[in-house]
Short mmCIF file of N, CA and C in Angstrom, two decimals:
data_model
loop_
_atom_site.label_atom_id
_atom_site.label_comp_id
_atom_site.label_asym_id
_atom_site.label_seq_id
_atom_site.Cartn_x
_atom_site.Cartn_y
_atom_site.Cartn_z
N MET G 1 -80.24 -69.40 -18.61
CA MET G 1 -81.09 -69.14 -17.45
C MET G 1 -82.50 -69.63 -17.76
N ASN G 2 -83.05 -70.40 -16.86
CA ASN G 2 -84.41 -70.92 -17.04
C ASN G 2 -85.34 -70.28 -16.02
N ILE G 3 -86.34 -69.56 -16.53
CA ILE G 3 -87.30 -68.86 -15.68
C ILE G 3 -88.65 -69.56 -15.82
N LEU G 4 -89.26 -69.88 -14.69
CA LEU G 4 -90.61 -70.44 -14.68
C LEU G 4 -91.54 -69.40 -14.06
N ILE G 5 -92.61 -69.06 -14.79
CA ILE G 5 -93.64 -68.18 -14.24
C ILE G 5 -94.86 -69.05 -13.94
N VAL G 6 -95.25 -69.08 -12.67
CA VAL G 6 -96.48 -69.78 -12.28
C VAL G 6 -97.54 -68.68 -12.16
N TYR G 7 -98.47 -68.69 -13.11
CA TYR G 7 -99.43 -67.59 -13.28
C TYR G 7 -100.84 -68.07 -12.96
N ALA G 8 -101.55 -67.28 -12.16
CA ALA G 8 -102.91 -67.67 -11.78
C ALA G 8 -103.88 -66.50 -11.89
N HIS G 9 -104.55 -66.42 -13.02
CA HIS G 9 -105.67 -65.48 -13.19
C HIS G 9 -106.55 -66.00 -14.32
N PRO G 10 -107.87 -66.00 -14.13
CA PRO G 10 -108.74 -66.59 -15.16
C PRO G 10 -109.02 -65.70 -16.37
N SER G 11 -108.70 -64.39 -16.28
CA SER G 11 -109.15 -63.47 -17.34
C SER G 11 -108.01 -62.75 -18.04
N LYS G 12 -108.08 -62.74 -19.37
CA LYS G 12 -107.12 -61.97 -20.17
C LYS G 12 -107.47 -60.48 -20.17
N LYS G 13 -108.61 -60.12 -19.59
CA LYS G 13 -109.01 -58.71 -19.50
C LYS G 13 -108.50 -58.08 -18.21
N SER G 14 -107.83 -58.85 -17.40
CA SER G 14 -107.42 -58.38 -16.07
C SER G 14 -106.13 -57.56 -16.12
N TYR G 15 -105.94 -56.77 -15.08
CA TYR G 15 -104.68 -56.04 -14.93
C TYR G 15 -103.53 -57.02 -14.69
N THR G 16 -103.79 -58.09 -13.98
CA THR G 16 -102.74 -59.09 -13.72
C THR G 16 -102.22 -59.66 -15.04
N PHE G 17 -103.11 -59.83 -16.01
CA PHE G 17 -102.68 -60.31 -17.33
C PHE G 17 -101.79 -59.26 -18.01
N GLN G 18 -102.13 -57.98 -17.86
CA GLN G 18 -101.28 -56.91 -18.42
C GLN G 18 -99.88 -56.95 -17.78
N VAL G 19 -99.85 -57.22 -16.48
CA VAL G 19 -98.56 -57.34 -15.78
C VAL G 19 -97.77 -58.52 -16.35
N LEU G 20 -98.46 -59.64 -16.59
CA LEU G 20 -97.80 -60.81 -17.19
C LEU G 20 -97.19 -60.44 -18.55
N GLU G 21 -97.96 -59.74 -19.38
CA GLU G 21 -97.47 -59.36 -20.70
C GLU G 21 -96.25 -58.45 -20.59
N ARG G 22 -96.27 -57.51 -19.65
CA ARG G 22 -95.14 -56.60 -19.43
C ARG G 22 -93.92 -57.39 -18.94
N LEU G 23 -94.17 -58.35 -18.06
CA LEU G 23 -93.09 -59.19 -17.53
C LEU G 23 -92.46 -60.02 -18.64
N LYS G 24 -93.29 -60.60 -19.52
CA LYS G 24 -92.78 -61.37 -20.65
C LYS G 24 -91.91 -60.50 -21.55
N LEU G 25 -92.35 -59.26 -21.75
CA LEU G 25 -91.61 -58.30 -22.57
C LEU G 25 -90.24 -58.01 -21.94
N ALA G 26 -90.24 -57.75 -20.64
CA ALA G 26 -88.98 -57.43 -19.93
C ALA G 26 -88.02 -58.62 -19.97
N LEU G 27 -88.55 -59.81 -19.73
CA LEU G 27 -87.70 -61.01 -19.73
C LEU G 27 -87.27 -61.40 -21.15
N GLY G 28 -88.10 -61.02 -22.12
CA GLY G 28 -87.83 -61.35 -23.51
C GLY G 28 -86.60 -60.64 -24.05
N ASN G 29 -86.21 -59.54 -23.40
CA ASN G 29 -85.01 -58.82 -23.83
C ASN G 29 -83.73 -59.55 -23.45
N GLU G 30 -83.86 -60.56 -22.60
CA GLU G 30 -82.71 -61.37 -22.19
C GLU G 30 -82.72 -62.66 -23.01
N ASN G 31 -81.60 -63.29 -23.09
CA ASN G 31 -81.52 -64.55 -23.83
C ASN G 31 -81.80 -65.72 -22.88
N TRP G 32 -82.99 -65.71 -22.29
CA TRP G 32 -83.36 -66.71 -21.28
C TRP G 32 -84.51 -67.58 -21.78
N ASN G 33 -84.58 -68.77 -21.25
CA ASN G 33 -85.74 -69.64 -21.51
C ASN G 33 -86.82 -69.30 -20.49
N VAL G 34 -87.98 -68.89 -20.97
CA VAL G 34 -89.09 -68.53 -20.09
C VAL G 34 -90.24 -69.50 -20.34
N GLU G 35 -90.63 -70.20 -19.29
CA GLU G 35 -91.77 -71.13 -19.38
C GLU G 35 -92.87 -70.60 -18.47
N ILE G 36 -94.11 -70.69 -18.96
CA ILE G 36 -95.24 -70.20 -18.17
C ILE G 36 -96.18 -71.35 -17.86
N SER G 37 -96.44 -71.54 -16.58
CA SER G 37 -97.49 -72.45 -16.14
C SER G 37 -98.72 -71.59 -15.87
N ASP G 38 -99.57 -71.46 -16.88
CA ASP G 38 -100.81 -70.69 -16.75
C ASP G 38 -101.85 -71.65 -16.19
N LEU G 39 -102.07 -71.58 -14.88
CA LEU G 39 -102.86 -72.62 -14.20
C LEU G 39 -104.30 -72.70 -14.69
N TYR G 40 -104.88 -71.55 -15.04
CA TYR G 40 -106.26 -71.58 -15.56
C TYR G 40 -106.29 -72.13 -16.98
N ALA G 41 -105.35 -71.72 -17.82
CA ALA G 41 -105.30 -72.23 -19.19
C ALA G 41 -105.04 -73.74 -19.21
N LEU G 42 -104.26 -74.20 -18.23
CA LEU G 42 -103.97 -75.64 -18.13
C LEU G 42 -105.12 -76.43 -17.52
N ASN G 43 -106.14 -75.71 -17.02
CA ASN G 43 -107.20 -76.35 -16.24
C ASN G 43 -106.61 -77.18 -15.10
N PHE G 44 -105.61 -76.61 -14.47
CA PHE G 44 -104.94 -77.31 -13.37
C PHE G 44 -105.95 -77.61 -12.27
N VAL G 45 -106.01 -78.86 -11.86
CA VAL G 45 -106.94 -79.27 -10.80
C VAL G 45 -106.35 -78.87 -9.45
N SER G 46 -107.06 -77.99 -8.76
CA SER G 46 -106.52 -77.50 -7.48
C SER G 46 -106.92 -78.38 -6.30
N ASP G 47 -107.97 -79.18 -6.49
CA ASP G 47 -108.42 -80.03 -5.38
C ASP G 47 -107.62 -81.32 -5.32
N MET G 48 -107.19 -81.64 -4.12
CA MET G 48 -106.49 -82.90 -3.89
C MET G 48 -107.51 -84.05 -3.91
N SER G 49 -107.17 -85.12 -4.60
CA SER G 49 -108.06 -86.28 -4.63
C SER G 49 -107.93 -87.07 -3.33
N GLU G 50 -108.83 -88.00 -3.12
CA GLU G 50 -108.76 -88.85 -1.92
C GLU G 50 -107.47 -89.67 -1.91
N THR G 51 -107.08 -90.17 -3.09
CA THR G 51 -105.84 -90.94 -3.19
C THR G 51 -104.63 -90.08 -2.86
N GLU G 52 -104.64 -88.84 -3.36
CA GLU G 52 -103.53 -87.93 -3.04
C GLU G 52 -103.49 -87.64 -1.54
N TYR G 53 -104.67 -87.45 -0.95
CA TYR G 53 -104.70 -87.20 0.50
C TYR G 53 -104.12 -88.39 1.25
N GLU G 54 -104.45 -89.60 0.80
CA GLU G 54 -103.93 -90.82 1.41
C GLU G 54 -102.39 -90.81 1.38
N ARG G 55 -101.86 -90.37 0.23
CA ARG G 55 -100.40 -90.30 0.06
C ARG G 55 -99.82 -89.23 0.98
N GLU G 56 -100.43 -88.03 0.96
CA GLU G 56 -99.91 -86.90 1.73
C GLU G 56 -100.13 -87.07 3.23
N GLY G 57 -101.36 -87.39 3.60
CA GLY G 57 -101.73 -87.42 5.01
C GLY G 57 -101.01 -88.49 5.82
N PHE G 58 -100.64 -89.57 5.13
CA PHE G 58 -100.01 -90.69 5.85
C PHE G 58 -98.60 -90.98 5.34
N ALA G 59 -98.05 -90.01 4.57
CA ALA G 59 -96.68 -90.10 4.04
C ALA G 59 -96.42 -91.43 3.34
N LYS G 60 -97.40 -91.86 2.53
CA LYS G 60 -97.24 -93.10 1.77
C LYS G 60 -96.58 -92.79 0.43
N THR G 61 -95.28 -92.56 0.49
CA THR G 61 -94.55 -92.11 -0.70
C THR G 61 -94.48 -93.18 -1.80
N GLN G 62 -94.88 -94.40 -1.47
CA GLN G 62 -94.89 -95.45 -2.50
C GLN G 62 -96.08 -95.30 -3.44
N LEU G 63 -97.11 -94.54 -3.01
CA LEU G 63 -98.27 -94.32 -3.88
C LEU G 63 -97.86 -93.39 -5.03
N PRO G 64 -98.46 -93.57 -6.21
CA PRO G 64 -98.04 -92.77 -7.38
C PRO G 64 -98.42 -91.30 -7.25
N ILE G 65 -97.63 -90.47 -7.92
CA ILE G 65 -97.90 -89.03 -8.00
C ILE G 65 -98.61 -88.79 -9.34
N PRO G 66 -99.72 -88.03 -9.35
CA PRO G 66 -100.45 -87.80 -10.61
C PRO G 66 -99.57 -87.14 -11.69
N ALA G 67 -99.89 -87.43 -12.94
CA ALA G 67 -99.09 -86.94 -14.07
C ALA G 67 -99.02 -85.42 -14.12
N ASP G 68 -100.14 -84.72 -13.82
CA ASP G 68 -100.10 -83.26 -13.90
C ASP G 68 -99.18 -82.67 -12.83
N VAL G 69 -99.11 -83.32 -11.68
CA VAL G 69 -98.21 -82.88 -10.60
C VAL G 69 -96.76 -83.14 -11.00
N LEU G 70 -96.50 -84.32 -11.56
CA LEU G 70 -95.13 -84.65 -12.01
C LEU G 70 -94.65 -83.65 -13.07
N ALA G 71 -95.57 -83.22 -13.94
CA ALA G 71 -95.21 -82.25 -14.99
C ALA G 71 -94.78 -80.92 -14.37
N GLU G 72 -95.50 -80.48 -13.33
CA GLU G 72 -95.14 -79.23 -12.65
C GLU G 72 -93.82 -79.39 -11.89
N GLN G 73 -93.61 -80.54 -11.27
CA GLN G 73 -92.36 -80.79 -10.55
C GLN G 73 -91.17 -80.77 -11.51
N GLU G 74 -91.38 -81.27 -12.73
CA GLU G 74 -90.32 -81.26 -13.73
C GLU G 74 -89.95 -79.83 -14.10
N LYS G 75 -90.96 -78.96 -14.21
CA LYS G 75 -90.72 -77.54 -14.51
C LYS G 75 -89.90 -76.90 -13.38
N ILE G 76 -90.22 -77.26 -12.15
CA ILE G 76 -89.48 -76.74 -10.99
C ILE G 76 -88.01 -77.15 -11.09
N GLU G 77 -87.78 -78.41 -11.40
CA GLU G 77 -86.41 -78.94 -11.46
C GLU G 77 -85.58 -78.26 -12.54
N ASN G 78 -86.24 -77.75 -13.59
CA ASN G 78 -85.53 -77.09 -14.68
C ASN G 78 -85.29 -75.61 -14.42
N ALA G 79 -85.90 -75.07 -13.36
CA ALA G 79 -85.89 -73.61 -13.15
C ALA G 79 -84.72 -73.12 -12.31
N ASP G 80 -84.18 -71.97 -12.71
CA ASP G 80 -83.20 -71.24 -11.90
C ASP G 80 -83.91 -70.18 -11.06
N CYS G 81 -85.06 -69.76 -11.57
CA CYS G 81 -85.86 -68.72 -10.90
C CYS G 81 -87.33 -69.05 -11.14
N ILE G 82 -88.12 -68.96 -10.09
CA ILE G 82 -89.58 -69.14 -10.24
C ILE G 82 -90.25 -67.84 -9.81
N ILE G 83 -91.11 -67.34 -10.70
CA ILE G 83 -91.90 -66.14 -10.41
C ILE G 83 -93.36 -66.56 -10.27
N PHE G 84 -93.95 -66.24 -9.14
CA PHE G 84 -95.37 -66.51 -8.91
C PHE G 84 -96.12 -65.20 -9.14
N LEU G 85 -97.07 -65.20 -10.04
CA LEU G 85 -97.82 -63.98 -10.36
C LEU G 85 -99.31 -64.24 -10.22
N TYR G 86 -99.98 -63.41 -9.42
CA TYR G 86 -101.40 -63.63 -9.14
C TYR G 86 -102.03 -62.37 -8.55
N PRO G 87 -103.38 -62.31 -8.54
CA PRO G 87 -104.09 -61.22 -7.86
C PRO G 87 -104.33 -61.60 -6.40
N VAL G 88 -104.43 -60.60 -5.54
CA VAL G 88 -104.79 -60.85 -4.14
C VAL G 88 -106.31 -60.93 -4.06
N TRP G 89 -106.80 -62.08 -3.64
CA TRP G 89 -108.23 -62.28 -3.41
C TRP G 89 -108.41 -62.68 -1.96
N TRP G 90 -109.17 -61.91 -1.20
CA TRP G 90 -109.39 -62.20 0.22
C TRP G 90 -108.07 -62.48 0.93
N SER G 91 -107.12 -61.55 0.72
CA SER G 91 -105.83 -61.54 1.43
C SER G 91 -104.92 -62.72 1.10
N ASP G 92 -105.15 -63.38 -0.01
CA ASP G 92 -104.31 -64.53 -0.38
C ASP G 92 -104.34 -64.70 -1.89
N CYS G 93 -103.64 -65.73 -2.36
CA CYS G 93 -103.65 -66.07 -3.78
C CYS G 93 -104.96 -66.79 -4.13
N PRO G 94 -105.31 -66.84 -5.42
CA PRO G 94 -106.49 -67.60 -5.83
C PRO G 94 -106.38 -69.08 -5.43
N ALA G 95 -107.52 -69.71 -5.26
CA ALA G 95 -107.56 -71.13 -4.85
C ALA G 95 -106.76 -72.02 -5.81
N LYS G 96 -106.76 -71.65 -7.08
CA LYS G 96 -106.03 -72.44 -8.10
C LYS G 96 -104.54 -72.51 -7.75
N LEU G 97 -103.97 -71.38 -7.31
CA LEU G 97 -102.55 -71.38 -6.94
C LEU G 97 -102.33 -72.06 -5.59
N LYS G 98 -103.23 -71.83 -4.65
CA LYS G 98 -103.13 -72.52 -3.36
C LYS G 98 -103.15 -74.03 -3.60
N GLY G 99 -104.02 -74.47 -4.50
CA GLY G 99 -104.09 -75.89 -4.85
C GLY G 99 -102.83 -76.40 -5.52
N TRP G 100 -102.16 -75.52 -6.26
CA TRP G 100 -100.87 -75.89 -6.87
C TRP G 100 -99.88 -76.24 -5.77
N PHE G 101 -99.80 -75.39 -4.73
CA PHE G 101 -98.90 -75.69 -3.61
C PHE G 101 -99.34 -76.98 -2.90
N ASP G 102 -100.64 -77.12 -2.66
CA ASP G 102 -101.16 -78.31 -1.98
C ASP G 102 -100.74 -79.60 -2.69
N ARG G 103 -100.82 -79.58 -4.01
CA ARG G 103 -100.61 -80.81 -4.78
C ARG G 103 -99.16 -80.97 -5.25
N VAL G 104 -98.54 -79.90 -5.74
CA VAL G 104 -97.20 -80.01 -6.33
C VAL G 104 -96.13 -80.18 -5.26
N TYR G 105 -96.35 -79.57 -4.11
CA TYR G 105 -95.42 -79.75 -2.98
C TYR G 105 -95.74 -81.07 -2.28
N SER G 106 -95.61 -82.16 -2.98
CA SER G 106 -96.01 -83.46 -2.44
C SER G 106 -94.98 -83.99 -1.44
N VAL G 107 -95.48 -84.87 -0.58
CA VAL G 107 -94.63 -85.47 0.45
C VAL G 107 -93.53 -86.30 -0.23
N GLY G 108 -92.33 -86.23 0.32
CA GLY G 108 -91.19 -86.91 -0.29
C GLY G 108 -90.48 -86.04 -1.30
N TYR G 109 -91.18 -85.02 -1.80
CA TYR G 109 -90.58 -84.11 -2.78
C TYR G 109 -90.26 -82.76 -2.12
N ALA G 110 -91.27 -82.04 -1.70
CA ALA G 110 -91.05 -80.71 -1.11
C ALA G 110 -90.84 -80.76 0.40
N TYR G 111 -91.19 -81.87 1.00
CA TYR G 111 -91.00 -82.05 2.45
C TYR G 111 -91.09 -83.55 2.74
N GLY G 112 -90.70 -83.92 3.96
CA GLY G 112 -90.85 -85.33 4.38
C GLY G 112 -90.11 -86.33 3.51
N GLN G 113 -88.87 -85.98 3.15
CA GLN G 113 -88.09 -86.88 2.27
C GLN G 113 -87.72 -88.18 2.99
N ASN G 114 -87.58 -89.22 2.20
CA ASN G 114 -87.03 -90.48 2.72
C ASN G 114 -86.03 -91.02 1.70
N GLU G 115 -85.49 -92.19 1.96
CA GLU G 115 -84.40 -92.71 1.12
C GLU G 115 -84.83 -93.02 -0.31
N THR G 116 -86.15 -93.17 -0.56
CA THR G 116 -86.59 -93.50 -1.91
C THR G 116 -87.21 -92.31 -2.65
N SER G 117 -87.35 -91.18 -1.98
CA SER G 117 -88.04 -90.06 -2.63
C SER G 117 -87.07 -89.12 -3.33
N ARG G 118 -87.60 -88.40 -4.31
CA ARG G 118 -86.81 -87.41 -5.04
C ARG G 118 -87.04 -86.05 -4.38
N LYS G 119 -85.98 -85.47 -3.86
CA LYS G 119 -86.09 -84.19 -3.14
C LYS G 119 -86.09 -83.02 -4.11
N MET G 120 -86.99 -82.09 -3.87
CA MET G 120 -87.04 -80.85 -4.66
C MET G 120 -85.71 -80.12 -4.53
N LYS G 121 -85.20 -79.64 -5.66
CA LYS G 121 -83.94 -78.90 -5.60
C LYS G 121 -84.18 -77.53 -4.96
N THR G 122 -83.13 -76.94 -4.42
CA THR G 122 -83.24 -75.59 -3.88
C THR G 122 -83.14 -74.62 -5.05
N ILE G 123 -84.17 -73.79 -5.19
CA ILE G 123 -84.23 -72.84 -6.30
C ILE G 123 -83.43 -71.59 -5.91
N PRO G 124 -82.52 -71.11 -6.78
CA PRO G 124 -81.72 -69.94 -6.43
C PRO G 124 -82.54 -68.69 -6.10
N TYR G 125 -83.64 -68.46 -6.83
CA TYR G 125 -84.39 -67.21 -6.61
C TYR G 125 -85.88 -67.43 -6.82
N GLY G 126 -86.66 -67.02 -5.85
CA GLY G 126 -88.12 -67.05 -5.94
C GLY G 126 -88.66 -65.64 -5.80
N LEU G 127 -89.52 -65.25 -6.73
CA LEU G 127 -90.09 -63.90 -6.70
C LEU G 127 -91.61 -64.02 -6.75
N VAL G 128 -92.26 -63.42 -5.78
CA VAL G 128 -93.72 -63.42 -5.71
C VAL G 128 -94.19 -62.02 -6.12
N ILE G 129 -95.05 -61.96 -7.12
CA ILE G 129 -95.62 -60.67 -7.56
C ILE G 129 -97.14 -60.79 -7.48
N CYS G 130 -97.76 -59.89 -6.74
CA CYS G 130 -99.22 -59.92 -6.68
C CYS G 130 -99.79 -58.54 -6.89
N THR G 131 -100.94 -58.50 -7.54
CA THR G 131 -101.66 -57.24 -7.74
C THR G 131 -102.73 -57.15 -6.65
N ALA G 132 -102.91 -55.94 -6.13
CA ALA G 132 -103.86 -55.76 -5.02
C ALA G 132 -104.63 -54.46 -5.20
N GLY G 133 -105.90 -54.49 -4.89
CA GLY G 133 -106.74 -53.30 -5.01
C GLY G 133 -106.33 -52.19 -4.07
N HIS G 134 -106.07 -52.54 -2.81
CA HIS G 134 -105.69 -51.53 -1.82
C HIS G 134 -104.25 -51.06 -2.03
N PRO G 135 -103.96 -49.80 -1.69
CA PRO G 135 -102.58 -49.31 -1.79
C PRO G 135 -101.66 -50.02 -0.79
N ASN G 136 -100.37 -50.07 -1.10
CA ASN G 136 -99.39 -50.74 -0.24
C ASN G 136 -99.36 -50.14 1.17
N ASP G 137 -99.47 -48.81 1.27
CA ASP G 137 -99.45 -48.16 2.59
C ASP G 137 -100.56 -48.70 3.48
N PHE G 138 -101.74 -48.84 2.90
CA PHE G 138 -102.89 -49.36 3.66
C PHE G 138 -102.67 -50.82 4.04
N LEU G 139 -102.17 -51.62 3.10
CA LEU G 139 -101.91 -53.05 3.38
C LEU G 139 -100.87 -53.21 4.48
N ASN G 140 -99.90 -52.31 4.52
CA ASN G 140 -98.90 -52.33 5.60
C ASN G 140 -99.50 -51.88 6.92
N GLU G 141 -100.32 -50.84 6.85
CA GLU G 141 -100.93 -50.28 8.06
C GLU G 141 -101.80 -51.32 8.77
N ILE G 142 -102.58 -52.08 8.01
CA ILE G 142 -103.45 -53.10 8.63
C ILE G 142 -102.72 -54.44 8.80
N GLU G 143 -101.43 -54.46 8.46
CA GLU G 143 -100.54 -55.62 8.59
C GLU G 143 -100.94 -56.81 7.71
N MET G 144 -101.69 -56.50 6.64
CA MET G 144 -102.05 -57.54 5.69
C MET G 144 -100.86 -57.89 4.80
N ALA G 145 -100.08 -56.87 4.44
CA ALA G 145 -98.89 -57.11 3.60
C ALA G 145 -97.92 -58.04 4.32
N GLN G 146 -97.70 -57.78 5.61
CA GLN G 146 -96.78 -58.61 6.39
C GLN G 146 -97.29 -60.04 6.49
N SER G 147 -98.60 -60.19 6.66
CA SER G 147 -99.21 -61.52 6.75
C SER G 147 -99.03 -62.29 5.44
N MET G 148 -99.29 -61.62 4.32
CA MET G 148 -99.15 -62.27 3.01
C MET G 148 -97.70 -62.66 2.76
N GLU G 149 -96.78 -61.75 3.12
CA GLU G 149 -95.35 -62.04 2.93
C GLU G 149 -94.92 -63.24 3.78
N LYS G 150 -95.37 -63.28 5.00
CA LYS G 150 -94.97 -64.38 5.90
C LYS G 150 -95.44 -65.72 5.33
N ILE G 151 -96.69 -65.77 4.89
CA ILE G 151 -97.24 -67.03 4.35
C ILE G 151 -96.52 -67.44 3.07
N MET G 152 -96.35 -66.48 2.14
CA MET G 152 -95.75 -66.85 0.85
C MET G 152 -94.26 -67.12 0.98
N LEU G 153 -93.53 -66.22 1.66
CA LEU G 153 -92.07 -66.32 1.68
C LEU G 153 -91.55 -67.32 2.70
N GLU G 154 -92.16 -67.34 3.88
CA GLU G 154 -91.63 -68.21 4.94
C GLU G 154 -92.20 -69.63 4.88
N ASP G 155 -93.45 -69.77 4.46
CA ASP G 155 -94.05 -71.10 4.43
C ASP G 155 -93.98 -71.71 3.04
N ARG G 156 -94.61 -71.08 2.06
CA ARG G 156 -94.72 -71.70 0.74
C ARG G 156 -93.39 -71.74 -0.01
N LEU G 157 -92.61 -70.66 0.06
CA LEU G 157 -91.28 -70.72 -0.56
C LEU G 157 -90.28 -71.31 0.44
N GLY G 158 -90.26 -70.78 1.63
CA GLY G 158 -89.46 -71.35 2.71
C GLY G 158 -88.01 -71.60 2.35
N LYS G 159 -87.48 -72.70 2.86
CA LYS G 159 -86.07 -73.06 2.61
C LYS G 159 -85.87 -73.70 1.24
N ARG G 160 -86.97 -73.83 0.50
CA ARG G 160 -86.88 -74.40 -0.84
C ARG G 160 -86.25 -73.41 -1.83
N PHE G 161 -86.15 -72.15 -1.40
CA PHE G 161 -85.57 -71.08 -2.23
C PHE G 161 -84.43 -70.43 -1.47
N ARG G 162 -83.31 -70.23 -2.15
CA ARG G 162 -82.15 -69.61 -1.50
C ARG G 162 -82.38 -68.11 -1.27
N ASN G 163 -82.90 -67.44 -2.26
CA ASN G 163 -83.24 -66.01 -2.18
C ASN G 163 -84.71 -65.87 -2.53
N LYS G 164 -85.42 -65.00 -1.81
CA LYS G 164 -86.85 -64.84 -2.09
C LYS G 164 -87.30 -63.42 -1.78
N GLU G 165 -88.29 -63.00 -2.53
CA GLU G 165 -88.75 -61.61 -2.41
C GLU G 165 -90.20 -61.54 -2.84
N MET G 166 -90.93 -60.57 -2.27
CA MET G 166 -92.32 -60.36 -2.66
C MET G 166 -92.52 -58.91 -3.09
N ILE G 167 -93.18 -58.73 -4.21
CA ILE G 167 -93.53 -57.40 -4.70
C ILE G 167 -95.05 -57.31 -4.74
N ILE G 168 -95.61 -56.38 -3.97
CA ILE G 168 -97.05 -56.16 -3.99
C ILE G 168 -97.31 -54.92 -4.86
N LEU G 169 -98.02 -55.14 -5.95
CA LEU G 169 -98.39 -54.03 -6.84
C LEU G 169 -99.76 -53.55 -6.40
N GLY G 170 -99.77 -52.71 -5.38
CA GLY G 170 -101.03 -52.26 -4.78
C GLY G 170 -101.62 -51.03 -5.44
N GLY G 171 -102.86 -50.73 -5.03
CA GLY G 171 -103.53 -49.52 -5.50
C GLY G 171 -104.23 -49.66 -6.82
N THR G 172 -104.54 -50.89 -7.24
CA THR G 172 -105.10 -51.09 -8.58
C THR G 172 -106.55 -50.63 -8.70
N LEU G 173 -107.19 -50.26 -7.59
CA LEU G 173 -108.54 -49.69 -7.68
C LEU G 173 -108.49 -48.32 -8.37
N GLU G 174 -107.32 -47.68 -8.33
CA GLU G 174 -107.10 -46.43 -9.07
C GLU G 174 -105.91 -46.65 -10.01
N LEU G 175 -106.16 -47.48 -10.98
CA LEU G 175 -105.10 -47.98 -11.86
C LEU G 175 -104.30 -46.88 -12.55
N GLU G 176 -104.99 -45.81 -12.95
CA GLU G 176 -104.30 -44.73 -13.68
C GLU G 176 -103.21 -44.08 -12.82
N ASN G 177 -103.33 -44.21 -11.50
CA ASN G 177 -102.33 -43.59 -10.60
C ASN G 177 -101.11 -44.49 -10.36
N VAL G 178 -101.23 -45.78 -10.65
CA VAL G 178 -100.15 -46.70 -10.27
C VAL G 178 -99.53 -47.48 -11.42
N MET G 179 -100.21 -47.55 -12.53
CA MET G 179 -99.75 -48.45 -13.61
C MET G 179 -98.33 -48.14 -14.08
N ALA G 180 -98.02 -46.87 -14.31
CA ALA G 180 -96.68 -46.51 -14.82
C ALA G 180 -95.60 -46.93 -13.82
N LYS G 181 -95.85 -46.70 -12.53
CA LYS G 181 -94.89 -47.08 -11.50
C LYS G 181 -94.74 -48.61 -11.44
N HIS G 182 -95.87 -49.30 -11.51
CA HIS G 182 -95.83 -50.77 -11.51
C HIS G 182 -94.99 -51.30 -12.67
N PHE G 183 -95.21 -50.75 -13.86
CA PHE G 183 -94.48 -51.23 -15.03
C PHE G 183 -92.99 -50.93 -14.93
N GLU G 184 -92.65 -49.81 -14.30
CA GLU G 184 -91.23 -49.52 -14.03
C GLU G 184 -90.62 -50.61 -13.16
N ILE G 185 -91.36 -51.01 -12.13
CA ILE G 185 -90.90 -52.07 -11.23
C ILE G 185 -90.69 -53.37 -12.01
N ILE G 186 -91.66 -53.71 -12.86
CA ILE G 186 -91.57 -54.94 -13.67
C ILE G 186 -90.33 -54.89 -14.57
N ASN G 187 -90.07 -53.71 -15.12
CA ASN G 187 -88.91 -53.58 -16.03
C ASN G 187 -87.57 -53.81 -15.32
N THR G 188 -87.53 -53.66 -13.99
CA THR G 188 -86.27 -53.87 -13.25
C THR G 188 -86.05 -55.34 -12.88
N ILE G 189 -87.02 -56.19 -13.12
CA ILE G 189 -86.91 -57.59 -12.67
C ILE G 189 -85.75 -58.35 -13.31
N PRO G 190 -85.47 -58.19 -14.61
CA PRO G 190 -84.29 -58.89 -15.16
C PRO G 190 -83.00 -58.52 -14.41
N GLU G 191 -82.85 -57.25 -14.04
CA GLU G 191 -81.64 -56.83 -13.30
C GLU G 191 -81.60 -57.48 -11.91
N LYS G 192 -82.75 -57.58 -11.25
CA LYS G 192 -82.84 -58.26 -9.95
C LYS G 192 -82.35 -59.71 -10.09
N ILE G 193 -82.84 -60.37 -11.13
CA ILE G 193 -82.48 -61.78 -11.36
C ILE G 193 -80.99 -61.91 -11.62
N LYS G 194 -80.46 -61.02 -12.47
CA LYS G 194 -79.02 -61.08 -12.79
C LYS G 194 -78.15 -60.81 -11.56
N ALA G 195 -78.62 -59.91 -10.70
CA ALA G 195 -77.85 -59.58 -9.48
C ALA G 195 -77.75 -60.78 -8.54
N ILE G 196 -78.77 -61.62 -8.55
CA ILE G 196 -78.78 -62.77 -7.63
C ILE G 196 -78.17 -64.00 -8.29
N LEU G 197 -78.41 -64.18 -9.58
CA LEU G 197 -77.92 -65.37 -10.25
C LEU G 197 -76.67 -65.06 -11.08
#
C-alpha cells in the first residue's frame, strides 16, 4: 500500500504538525510505504508562471510541464491513498496547497485530456484532514464546514478519487479539550484505509 501525505504548514511548533506526527505513528504500525510531500519544506512554488498559464489557459498541452510539477504527479501515480493535511486559514487551505492544486492538476493530466496527454489515474481513496480553531458544531451552524467540504471533495478531489472523505479537527482554540479526541480519530485512519482498500 502506498500512502501519499500532502502536508501544508510552515511551522513545526503548530498543532497541525503534531497531527502529522500522530498520523505518521498510526500509519507506521502498518507495513505501508508512506511518502510525505511537505510543501513548505520543499519550498514548493505555489504561483503559476506566465508560461504555465499559457499552457493551462489555452490548453497548449504540447508546452512542457515544470519538473517540480512532474515530481508531484509521479507521487500521485504511485499512490493508493492520498491524505491532504493542513490548517484552515480564512475558510480554506493555505495558499501553498491551493497552489499545489493550481499547478499539479495541469491540463491534459487532471482535466482536459487529449490523445497525447497522460491522464491522472483514479485514486482509490482521498482523505482530507484539516485543523480548525472553531468547533465543528459552529462550523456546521454557519455552513462553513459544508462549504469547505464541497470545495475540497467535489471540486479538488472530484471524480479523480473513487472514495473521499473530509475530517475537520475543530476546536483547536481550546486544544486541551479536543486533542485526545482528535488523536483517537487519527488512530482510526489505518482501519478506514483498510476498509476501503
